[in-house]
XYZ file of C-alpha atoms in Angstrom:
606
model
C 45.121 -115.919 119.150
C 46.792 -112.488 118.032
C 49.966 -113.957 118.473
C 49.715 -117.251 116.659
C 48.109 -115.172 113.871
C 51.252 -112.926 113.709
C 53.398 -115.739 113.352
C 51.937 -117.589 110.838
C 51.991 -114.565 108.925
C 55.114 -115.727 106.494
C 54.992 -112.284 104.512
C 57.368 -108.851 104.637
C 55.712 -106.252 106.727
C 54.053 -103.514 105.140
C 54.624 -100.265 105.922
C 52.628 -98.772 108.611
C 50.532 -95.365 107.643
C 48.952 -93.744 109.930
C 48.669 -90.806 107.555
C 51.048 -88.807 104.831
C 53.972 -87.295 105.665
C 54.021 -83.763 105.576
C 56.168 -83.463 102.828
C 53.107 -84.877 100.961
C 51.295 -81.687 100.319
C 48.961 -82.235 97.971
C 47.559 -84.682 100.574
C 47.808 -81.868 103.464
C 46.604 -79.019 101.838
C 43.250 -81.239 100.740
C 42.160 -81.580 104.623
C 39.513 -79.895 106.556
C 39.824 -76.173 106.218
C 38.212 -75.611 109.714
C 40.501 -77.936 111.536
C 43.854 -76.820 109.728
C 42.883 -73.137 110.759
C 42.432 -73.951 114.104
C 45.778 -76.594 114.252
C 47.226 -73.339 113.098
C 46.408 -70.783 116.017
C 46.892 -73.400 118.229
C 50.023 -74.088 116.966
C 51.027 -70.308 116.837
C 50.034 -70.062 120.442
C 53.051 -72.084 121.011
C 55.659 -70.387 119.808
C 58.730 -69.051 121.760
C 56.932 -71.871 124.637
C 59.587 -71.740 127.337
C 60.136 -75.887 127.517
C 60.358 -76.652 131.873
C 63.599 -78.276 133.223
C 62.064 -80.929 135.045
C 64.224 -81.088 137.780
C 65.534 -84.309 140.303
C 63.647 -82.443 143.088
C 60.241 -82.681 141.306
C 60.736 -86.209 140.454
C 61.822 -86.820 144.090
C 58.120 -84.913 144.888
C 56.352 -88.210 144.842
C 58.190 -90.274 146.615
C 58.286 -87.249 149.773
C 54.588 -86.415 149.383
C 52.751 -88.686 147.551
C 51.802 -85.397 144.841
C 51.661 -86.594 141.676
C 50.560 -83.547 139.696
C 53.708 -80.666 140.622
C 55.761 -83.495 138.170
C 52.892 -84.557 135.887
C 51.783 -81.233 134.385
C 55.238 -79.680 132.992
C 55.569 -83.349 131.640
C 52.292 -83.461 130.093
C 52.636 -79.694 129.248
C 55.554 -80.325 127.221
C 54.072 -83.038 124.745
C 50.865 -81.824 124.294
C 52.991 -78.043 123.489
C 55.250 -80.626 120.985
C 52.374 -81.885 119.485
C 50.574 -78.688 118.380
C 53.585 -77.088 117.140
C 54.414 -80.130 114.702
C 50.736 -80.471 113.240
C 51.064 -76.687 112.730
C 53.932 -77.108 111.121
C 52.536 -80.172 108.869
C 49.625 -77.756 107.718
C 51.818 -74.910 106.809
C 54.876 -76.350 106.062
C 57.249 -73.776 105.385
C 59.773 -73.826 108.935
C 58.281 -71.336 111.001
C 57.693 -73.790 113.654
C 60.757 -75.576 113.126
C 63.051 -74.159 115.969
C 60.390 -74.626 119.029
C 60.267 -78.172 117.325
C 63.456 -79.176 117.539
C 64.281 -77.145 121.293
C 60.660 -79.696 122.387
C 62.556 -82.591 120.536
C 65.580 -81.925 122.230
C 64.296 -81.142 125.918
C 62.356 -84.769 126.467
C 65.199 -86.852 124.614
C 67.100 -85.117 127.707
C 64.921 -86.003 130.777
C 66.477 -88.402 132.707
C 63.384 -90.842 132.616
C 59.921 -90.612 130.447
C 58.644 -93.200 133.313
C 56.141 -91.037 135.859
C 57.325 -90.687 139.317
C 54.493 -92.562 140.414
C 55.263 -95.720 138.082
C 59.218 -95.987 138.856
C 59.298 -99.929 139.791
C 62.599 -101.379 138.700
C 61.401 -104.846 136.798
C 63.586 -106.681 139.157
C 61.222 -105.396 141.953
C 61.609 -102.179 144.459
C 60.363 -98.852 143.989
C 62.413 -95.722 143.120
C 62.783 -92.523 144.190
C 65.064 -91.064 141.660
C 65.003 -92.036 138.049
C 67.517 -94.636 136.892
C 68.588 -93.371 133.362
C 71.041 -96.343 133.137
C 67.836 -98.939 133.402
C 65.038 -97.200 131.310
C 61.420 -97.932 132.581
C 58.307 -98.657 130.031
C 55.474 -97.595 131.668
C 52.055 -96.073 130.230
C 53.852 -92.387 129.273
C 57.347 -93.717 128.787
C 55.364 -95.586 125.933
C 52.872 -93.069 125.106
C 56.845 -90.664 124.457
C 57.438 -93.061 122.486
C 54.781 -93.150 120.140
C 54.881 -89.116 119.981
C 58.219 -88.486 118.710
C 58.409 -91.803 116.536
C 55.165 -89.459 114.645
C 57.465 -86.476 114.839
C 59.916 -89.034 113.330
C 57.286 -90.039 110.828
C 55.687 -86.657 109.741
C 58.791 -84.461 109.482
C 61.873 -86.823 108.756
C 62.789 -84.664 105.900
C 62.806 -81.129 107.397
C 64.101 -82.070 110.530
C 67.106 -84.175 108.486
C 67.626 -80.789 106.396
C 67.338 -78.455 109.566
C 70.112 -80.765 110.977
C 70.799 -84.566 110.508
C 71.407 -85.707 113.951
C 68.215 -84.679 115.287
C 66.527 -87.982 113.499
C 69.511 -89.752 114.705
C 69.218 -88.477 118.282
C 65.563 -89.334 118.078
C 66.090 -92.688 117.254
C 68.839 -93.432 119.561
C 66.341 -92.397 122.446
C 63.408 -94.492 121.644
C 66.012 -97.539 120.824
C 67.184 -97.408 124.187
C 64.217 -95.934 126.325
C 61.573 -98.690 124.576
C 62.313 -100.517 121.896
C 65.161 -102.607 124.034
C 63.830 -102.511 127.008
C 60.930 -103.889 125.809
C 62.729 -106.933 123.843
C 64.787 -108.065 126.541
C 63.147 -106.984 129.813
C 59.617 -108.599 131.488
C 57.641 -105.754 133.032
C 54.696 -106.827 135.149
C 52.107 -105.353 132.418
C 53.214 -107.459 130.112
C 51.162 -110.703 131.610
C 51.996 -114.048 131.185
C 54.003 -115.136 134.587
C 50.766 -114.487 137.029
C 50.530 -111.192 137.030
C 46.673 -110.132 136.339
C 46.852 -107.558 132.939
C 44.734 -104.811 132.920
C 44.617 -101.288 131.121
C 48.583 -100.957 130.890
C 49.258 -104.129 128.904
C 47.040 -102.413 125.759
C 47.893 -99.003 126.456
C 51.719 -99.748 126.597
C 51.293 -102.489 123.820
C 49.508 -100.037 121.423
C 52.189 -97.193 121.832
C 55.307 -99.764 121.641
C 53.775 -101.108 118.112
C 53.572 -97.381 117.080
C 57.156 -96.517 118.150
C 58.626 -99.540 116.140
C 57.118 -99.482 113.207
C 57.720 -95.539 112.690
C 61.499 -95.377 113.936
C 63.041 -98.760 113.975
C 64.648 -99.749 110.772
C 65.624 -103.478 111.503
C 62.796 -105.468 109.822
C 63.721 -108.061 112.058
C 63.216 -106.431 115.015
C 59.694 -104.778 114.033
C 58.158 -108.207 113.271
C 59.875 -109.208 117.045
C 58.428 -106.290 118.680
C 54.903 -106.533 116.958
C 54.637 -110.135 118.034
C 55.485 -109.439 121.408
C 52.859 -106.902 121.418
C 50.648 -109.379 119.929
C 52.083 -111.963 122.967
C 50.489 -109.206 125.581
C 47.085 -108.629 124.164
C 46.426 -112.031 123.868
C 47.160 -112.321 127.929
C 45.058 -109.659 128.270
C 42.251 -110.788 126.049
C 42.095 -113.594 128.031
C 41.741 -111.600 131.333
C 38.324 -110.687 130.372
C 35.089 -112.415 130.416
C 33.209 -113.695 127.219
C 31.100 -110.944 128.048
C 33.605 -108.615 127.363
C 32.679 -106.536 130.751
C 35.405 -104.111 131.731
C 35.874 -104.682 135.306
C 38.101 -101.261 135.008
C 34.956 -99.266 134.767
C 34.014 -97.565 131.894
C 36.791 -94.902 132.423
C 39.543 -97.058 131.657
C 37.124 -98.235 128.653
C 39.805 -96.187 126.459
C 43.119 -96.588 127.224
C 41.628 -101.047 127.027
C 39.651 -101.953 124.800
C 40.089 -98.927 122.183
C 43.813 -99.580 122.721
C 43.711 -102.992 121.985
C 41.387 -101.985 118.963
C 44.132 -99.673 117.324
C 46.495 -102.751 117.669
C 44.496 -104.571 116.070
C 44.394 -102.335 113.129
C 47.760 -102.044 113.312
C 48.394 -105.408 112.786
C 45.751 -106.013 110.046
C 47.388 -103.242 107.985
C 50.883 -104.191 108.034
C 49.719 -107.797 107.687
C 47.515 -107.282 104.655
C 44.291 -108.425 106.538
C 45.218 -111.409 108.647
C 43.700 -110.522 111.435
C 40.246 -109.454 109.893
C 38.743 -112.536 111.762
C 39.806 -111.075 115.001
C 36.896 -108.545 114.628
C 34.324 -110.793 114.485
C 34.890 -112.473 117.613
C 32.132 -112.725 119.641
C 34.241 -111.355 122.829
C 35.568 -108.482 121.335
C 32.263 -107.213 119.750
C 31.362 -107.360 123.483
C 34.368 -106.014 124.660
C 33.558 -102.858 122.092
C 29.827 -102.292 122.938
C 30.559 -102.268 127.187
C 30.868 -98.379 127.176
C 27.762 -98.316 125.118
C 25.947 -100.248 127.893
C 27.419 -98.123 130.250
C 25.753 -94.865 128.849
C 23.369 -93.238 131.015
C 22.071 -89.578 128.995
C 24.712 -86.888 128.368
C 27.479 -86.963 130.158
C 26.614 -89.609 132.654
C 27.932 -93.433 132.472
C 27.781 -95.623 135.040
C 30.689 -96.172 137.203
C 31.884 -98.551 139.769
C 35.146 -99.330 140.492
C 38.022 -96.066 139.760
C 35.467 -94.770 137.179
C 33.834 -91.596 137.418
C 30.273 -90.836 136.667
C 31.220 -88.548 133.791
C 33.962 -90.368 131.919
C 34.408 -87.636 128.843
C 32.685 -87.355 125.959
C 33.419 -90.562 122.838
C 35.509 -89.429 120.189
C 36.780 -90.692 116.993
C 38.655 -93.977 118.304
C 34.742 -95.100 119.148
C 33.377 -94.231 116.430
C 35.651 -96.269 114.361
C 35.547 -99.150 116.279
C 32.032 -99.073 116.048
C 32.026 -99.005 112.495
C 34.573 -101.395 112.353
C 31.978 -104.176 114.097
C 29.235 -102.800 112.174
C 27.167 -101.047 115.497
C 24.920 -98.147 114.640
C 24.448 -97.829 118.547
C 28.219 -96.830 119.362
C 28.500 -94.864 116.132
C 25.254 -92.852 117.133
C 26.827 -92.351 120.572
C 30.612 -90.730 119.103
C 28.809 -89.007 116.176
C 26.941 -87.049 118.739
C 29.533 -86.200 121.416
C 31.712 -85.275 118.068
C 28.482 -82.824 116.870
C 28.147 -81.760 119.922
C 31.705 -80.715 120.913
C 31.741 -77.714 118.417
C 35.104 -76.465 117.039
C 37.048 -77.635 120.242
C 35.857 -81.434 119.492
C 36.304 -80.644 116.018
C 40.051 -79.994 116.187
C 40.375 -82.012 118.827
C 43.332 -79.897 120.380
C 42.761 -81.201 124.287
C 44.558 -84.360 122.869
C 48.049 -84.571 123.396
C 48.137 -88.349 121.091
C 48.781 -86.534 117.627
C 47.597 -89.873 116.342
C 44.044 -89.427 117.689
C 44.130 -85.829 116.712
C 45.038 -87.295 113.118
C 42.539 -89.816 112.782
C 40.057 -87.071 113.939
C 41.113 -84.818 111.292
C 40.554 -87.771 108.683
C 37.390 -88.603 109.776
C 35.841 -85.346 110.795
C 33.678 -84.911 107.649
C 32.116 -88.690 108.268
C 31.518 -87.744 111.749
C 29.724 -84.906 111.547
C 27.423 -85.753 109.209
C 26.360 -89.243 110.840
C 22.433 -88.776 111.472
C 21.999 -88.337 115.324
C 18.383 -86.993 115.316
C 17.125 -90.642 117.012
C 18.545 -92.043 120.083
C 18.951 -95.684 119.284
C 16.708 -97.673 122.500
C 19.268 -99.432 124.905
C 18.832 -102.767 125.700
C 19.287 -104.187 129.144
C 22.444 -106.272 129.999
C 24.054 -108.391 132.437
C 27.881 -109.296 132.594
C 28.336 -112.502 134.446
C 32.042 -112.251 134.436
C 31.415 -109.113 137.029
C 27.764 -109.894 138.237
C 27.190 -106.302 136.701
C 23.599 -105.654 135.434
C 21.891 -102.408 133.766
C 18.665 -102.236 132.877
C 15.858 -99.156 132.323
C 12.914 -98.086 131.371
C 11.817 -94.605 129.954
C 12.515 -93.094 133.123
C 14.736 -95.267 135.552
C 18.163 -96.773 135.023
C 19.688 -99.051 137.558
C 22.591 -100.690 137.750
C 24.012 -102.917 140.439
C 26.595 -104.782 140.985
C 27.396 -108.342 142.269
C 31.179 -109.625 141.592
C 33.977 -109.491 143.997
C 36.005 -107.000 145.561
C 39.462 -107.951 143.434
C 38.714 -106.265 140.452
C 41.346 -103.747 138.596
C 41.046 -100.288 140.144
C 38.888 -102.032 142.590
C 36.731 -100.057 145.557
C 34.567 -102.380 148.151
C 31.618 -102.020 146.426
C 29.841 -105.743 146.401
C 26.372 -105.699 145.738
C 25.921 -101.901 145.754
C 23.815 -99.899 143.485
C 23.604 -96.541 141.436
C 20.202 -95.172 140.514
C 19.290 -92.226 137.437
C 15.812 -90.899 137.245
C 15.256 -89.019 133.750
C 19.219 -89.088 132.803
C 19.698 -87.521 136.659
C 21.952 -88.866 139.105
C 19.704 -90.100 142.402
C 21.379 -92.871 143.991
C 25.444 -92.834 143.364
C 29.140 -94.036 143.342
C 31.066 -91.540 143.979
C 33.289 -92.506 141.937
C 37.678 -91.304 142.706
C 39.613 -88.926 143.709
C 42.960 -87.124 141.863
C 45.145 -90.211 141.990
C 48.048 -89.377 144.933
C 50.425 -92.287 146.029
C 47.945 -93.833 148.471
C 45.897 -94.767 145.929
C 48.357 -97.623 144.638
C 49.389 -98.664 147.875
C 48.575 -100.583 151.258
C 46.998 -97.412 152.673
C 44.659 -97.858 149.696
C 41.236 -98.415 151.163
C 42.007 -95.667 153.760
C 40.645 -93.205 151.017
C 36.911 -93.364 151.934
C 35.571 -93.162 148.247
C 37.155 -96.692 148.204
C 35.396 -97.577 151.208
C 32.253 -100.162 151.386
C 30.391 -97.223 153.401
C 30.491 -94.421 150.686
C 28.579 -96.935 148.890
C 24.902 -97.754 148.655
C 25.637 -100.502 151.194
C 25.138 -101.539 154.549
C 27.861 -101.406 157.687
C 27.581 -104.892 160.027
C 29.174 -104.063 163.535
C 30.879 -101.228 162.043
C 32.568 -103.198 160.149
C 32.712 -102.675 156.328
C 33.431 -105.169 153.145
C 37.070 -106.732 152.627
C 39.564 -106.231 149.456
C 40.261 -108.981 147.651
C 39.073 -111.931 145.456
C 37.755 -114.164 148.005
C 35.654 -111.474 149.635
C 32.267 -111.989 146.825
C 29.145 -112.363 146.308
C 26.854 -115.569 146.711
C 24.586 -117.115 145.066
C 23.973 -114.323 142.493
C 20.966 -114.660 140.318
C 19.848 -112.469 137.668
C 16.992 -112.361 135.683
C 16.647 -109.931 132.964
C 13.325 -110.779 132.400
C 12.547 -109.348 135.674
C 14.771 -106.821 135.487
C 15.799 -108.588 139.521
C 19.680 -109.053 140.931
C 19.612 -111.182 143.543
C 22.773 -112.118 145.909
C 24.142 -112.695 149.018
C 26.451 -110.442 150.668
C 27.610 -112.078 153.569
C 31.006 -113.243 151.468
C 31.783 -109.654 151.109
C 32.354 -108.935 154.811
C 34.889 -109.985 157.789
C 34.377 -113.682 158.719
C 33.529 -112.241 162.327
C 30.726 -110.183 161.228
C 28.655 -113.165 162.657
C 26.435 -113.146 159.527
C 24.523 -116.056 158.870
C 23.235 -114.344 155.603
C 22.539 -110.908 154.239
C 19.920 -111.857 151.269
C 20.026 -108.537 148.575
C 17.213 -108.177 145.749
C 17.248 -105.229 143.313
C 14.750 -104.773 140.839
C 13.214 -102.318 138.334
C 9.417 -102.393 138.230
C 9.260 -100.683 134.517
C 7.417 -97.870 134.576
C 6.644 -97.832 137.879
C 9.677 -98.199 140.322
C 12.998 -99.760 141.811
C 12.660 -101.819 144.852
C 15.387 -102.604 146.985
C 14.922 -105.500 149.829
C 17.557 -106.833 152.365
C 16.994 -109.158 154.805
C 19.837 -110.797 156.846
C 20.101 -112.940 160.444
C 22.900 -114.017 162.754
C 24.304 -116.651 163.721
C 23.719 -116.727 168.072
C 21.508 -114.073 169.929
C 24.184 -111.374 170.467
C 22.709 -108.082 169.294
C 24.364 -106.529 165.875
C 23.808 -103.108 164.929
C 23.148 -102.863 160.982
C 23.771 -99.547 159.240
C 22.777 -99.154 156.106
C 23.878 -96.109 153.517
C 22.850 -94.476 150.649
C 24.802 -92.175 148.643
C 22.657 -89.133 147.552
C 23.704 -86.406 144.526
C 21.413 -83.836 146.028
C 19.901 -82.815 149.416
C 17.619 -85.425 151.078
C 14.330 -84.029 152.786
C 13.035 -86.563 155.192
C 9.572 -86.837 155.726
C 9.130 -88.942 159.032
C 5.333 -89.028 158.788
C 5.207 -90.704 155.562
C 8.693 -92.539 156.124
C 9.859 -90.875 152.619
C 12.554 -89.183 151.598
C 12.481 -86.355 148.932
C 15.733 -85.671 146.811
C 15.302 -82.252 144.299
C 17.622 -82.906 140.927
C 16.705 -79.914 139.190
C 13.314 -80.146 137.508
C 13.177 -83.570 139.058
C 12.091 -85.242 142.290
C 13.051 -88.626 143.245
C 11.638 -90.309 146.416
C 12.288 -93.126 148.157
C 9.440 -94.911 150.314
C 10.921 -96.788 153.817
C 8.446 -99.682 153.584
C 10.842 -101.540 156.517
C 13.576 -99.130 157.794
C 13.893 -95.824 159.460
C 16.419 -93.065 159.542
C 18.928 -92.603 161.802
C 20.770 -89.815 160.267
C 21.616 -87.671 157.179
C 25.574 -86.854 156.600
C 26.242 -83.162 154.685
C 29.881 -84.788 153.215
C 32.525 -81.791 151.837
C 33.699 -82.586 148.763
C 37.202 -81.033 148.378
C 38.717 -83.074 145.515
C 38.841 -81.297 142.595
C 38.075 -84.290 140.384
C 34.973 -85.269 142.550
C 34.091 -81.480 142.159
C 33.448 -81.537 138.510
C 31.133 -84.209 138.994
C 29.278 -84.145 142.063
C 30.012 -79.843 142.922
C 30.804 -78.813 146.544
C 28.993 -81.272 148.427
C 26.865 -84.976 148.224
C 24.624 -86.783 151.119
C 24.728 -89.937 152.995
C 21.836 -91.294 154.509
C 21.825 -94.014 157.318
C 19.272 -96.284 157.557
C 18.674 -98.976 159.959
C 16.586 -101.476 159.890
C 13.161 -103.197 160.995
C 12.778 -106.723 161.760
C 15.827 -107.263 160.712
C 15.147 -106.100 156.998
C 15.364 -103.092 154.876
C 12.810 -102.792 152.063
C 12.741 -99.389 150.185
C 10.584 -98.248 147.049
C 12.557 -95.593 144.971
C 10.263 -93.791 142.717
């Protein structure tokens, strides 16, 4: 679709603007007072920065331990330093920043790769240890490099050319051969369109290619290439996705996807003059744009399956646009008040290290903070068949459950488990991912027990636990909104030797009264099977034998869950030492083990 659109277009490109130049002061010196104060001390803060040699020894760190972060935070460090020091300079304008600019220019067009470490896979297959200078790499921060000194390009060609004019030739030369070739005549896997399944990288990359080329590379000929190529990619990955427009990334990845593939699309429209207006009124990417919406809990909390953690980040200005770009009041109300709520950190957005999203929030601050936020638009309930995902609530309970397959993007073996908020509080969870490390992305991968079918509201059959992979799914999934039910079968899920004859799952919200879960399963044979089920618990569970109820204290809350068929076999204290789980979840969660009666489970969670 993108891609047909782009070349049918039969006009010049225009020029692409994602704001003015610095040397365009009247338009400078009209911005937010607030945020070009605070651009300013940041930007201060930064100068004399002492920019890190990142040596062959760090880079070689990944591929001997499987650490990812000893490499990734100098790297990051050193854009995100670049970045603050040339917006400071675009507000004040008068050179003080000029020489830590150019020594930050000059230090990443001399790393040996922009590729991470972690992502060094020659196209022609093979990982690397060391980086390859003479065979440049694209991957998601080679691109995103890219796209941050073609701005530097774009907001201070003039000083920089007067300060000395080889700098924008040096720049140039480095994004010519580290993306804009590469990306021309090479096939990496992201790209989509000979098997490979696209996900978050085709978008991400794609976006930050587009940006590079149409801010540093002069040959018109080559733009319009590049930009259909781009074009080429989305559409792959467009098609990747349901008509429901479900991320099957989790909501997480909701931002470097679908608001990626968003700002191409703007992209495009603008240096198209409007051909690809009808693009935002397709039904799929309206539904694309309103999943992270769905997946909203209260606060900070989203639901997450899959790599996705429970608190994603707060929305920004990239969803608020979007929003108003498809004409939702819902996703607008959602930005406007994680903007409003941010204070002066969210207003000058200076965590970002994408100048272009700390542009567009400077542009759009004013809008932003004034949206009306004082009613919480009602959400609806939803159901993705394209993932078997449903959501619904009430005024006090949100569930959300989750049918699918266990080949998804980012994927953990998670078929047919469950996450449960009472009053905006986590009950039961996913906990969600650890710091990525190099088992993540390889064959060790489901050795990580967050990945694991039994860290998830789900039972163990012979202590055995769900398979990876597309085949390993669901049956005969049927959800009824009306109800508010999920029904499935989960005996897909697990090893073929499991023995299972079925394992029948309904889920259900009662509104205003209370979630029921019921499993019942049988055998195939009379050998005896032990059954195990698990539930992932926030807080401490107190059991209450007597009763056959357990008690679980969130703060002012109290959530219990009634064993109407089951009893308890145990209650697991689990450590959490990750530092990523620990912002979540703090220094500990529970699992509780169930087994069953008659061969069923049947809880009431109220």
């Amino acid at each position: 679709m993108l891609y047909e659109i782009a070349q049918q277009y039969d006009q010049k490109l225009r020029t692409y603007q994602p704001c003015k130049p610095a040397e365009n002061r009247q338009a400078w010196e009209e911005l937010d007072e607030q945020w070009m104060k605070e651009t300013l001390r940041t930007g201060g803060e930064r100068l004399g920065f002492v920019w890190p040699y990142l040596t062959a020894m760090q880079y070689l760190d990944f591929a001997r331990t499987g650490n990812r972060e000893r490499f990734q935070a100098p790297y990051y460090e050193k854009r995100k330093a670049l970045g603050d020091l040339v917006l400071a300079e675009c507000v004040e304008y008068r050179g003080r920043f000029l020489d830590d600019i150019v020594n930050g220019i000059f230090s990443i067009c001399e790393e040996s790769s922009w590729c991470m470490p972690a992502h060094n896979r020659s196209p022609e297959g093979g990982w690397l240890n060391l980086a390859d200078s003479t065979s440049p790499i694209i991957d998601l921060f080679a691109a995103e490099t890219g796209a941050i000194l073609s701005m530097v390009l774009y907001l201070l060609e003039t000083p920089l050319r007067e300060f000395d004019p080889i700098i924008p030739v040096r720049i140039r030369y480095e994004l010519d051969r580290r993306i804009l070739t590469p990306f021309l005549e090479k096939h990496f896997w992201w790209m989509g369109g000979k098997g490979e399944k696209t996900n978050n990288w085709t978008v991400w990359c794609g976006q930050n290619v587009l940006i590079t080329a149409l801010l540093s590379e002069k040959d018109p000929g080559r733009r319009r290439m590049i930009l259909e190529k781009v074009c080429k990619c989305a559409d792959y990955f467009i098609s990747d996705y349901g008509e429901d427009g479900c991320c099957d990334e989790g909501a997480s990845y909701y931002r470097q996807s679908t608001l990626c593939l968003h700002q191409i699309l703007e992209i495009c429209n603008e240096v198209m003059n409007g051909a690809f207006e009808s693009c935002f009124l397709s039904r799929k990417f309206q539904n694309m744009a309103m999943f992270l919406y769905h997946m909203h809990v209260e606060g900070n909390y989203y639901i997450n399956f899959a790599d996705c953690s429970a608190m994603p980040g707060p929305c920004g200005v990239r969803e608020f646009l979007l929003a108003k770009r498809i004409g939702n009041q819902k996703l607008m109300w959602l930005a406007a008040k994680d903007v409003q709520e941010g204070g002066i950190r969210a207003r000058a957005c200076t965590m970002q290290k994408d100048m272009s999203i700390r542009l567009l929030h400077m542009l759009h601050i004013t809008e932003m903070e004034e949206y009306d936020v004082a009613h919480a638009p009602e959400k609806e309930d939803v159901y993705y068949p394209s993932t078997g995902l449903m959501v619904v609530r009430d005024g006090t309970y949100t569930l959300a459950a989750k049918a699918g397959d266990n080949g998804d993007s980012h994927n953990h073996n998670d078929v047919g488990s469950m996450i449960v908020y009472k009053n905006g509080k986590p009950f039961l969870i996913d906990v969600g991912v650890e710091k990525y490390c190099r088992k993540t992305f390889s064959p060790q991968h489901y050795e990580i027990w967050t990945m694991q079918s039994a860290y998830h509201n789900l039972p163990v059959i012979d202590h055995k636990m769900q398979v990876a992979g597309e085949t390993y799914a669901a049956g005969d999934v049927k959800c009824c909104l009306q109800n508010c039910s999920l029904e499935m079968d989960l005996k897909g899920a697990y090893p073929k030797d499991c023995g299972l004859s079925f394992y029948r799952r309904n889920l259900s919200l009662i509104k205003g009264q209370e979630i029921r879960l019921k499993d019942h399963f049988a055998f195939e044979g009379h050998a005896e099977h032990e059954v195990i089920l698990n539930l992932m618990i926030h807080r401490k569970p107190v059991s209450d034998e007597r009763k056959r109820e357990i008690h679980v204290r969130m703060g002012e809350e109290t959530g219990s869950i009634f064993l109407k068929k089951g009893k308890i076999k145990d209650i697991e204290k689990i450590s959490i030492e990750d530092v990523t789980l620990q912002r979540v979840w703090g220094n500990v969660i529970y699992r509780v083990l169930l087994i069953p009666e008659d061969q069923c489970f049947e809880l009431i969670i109220h």
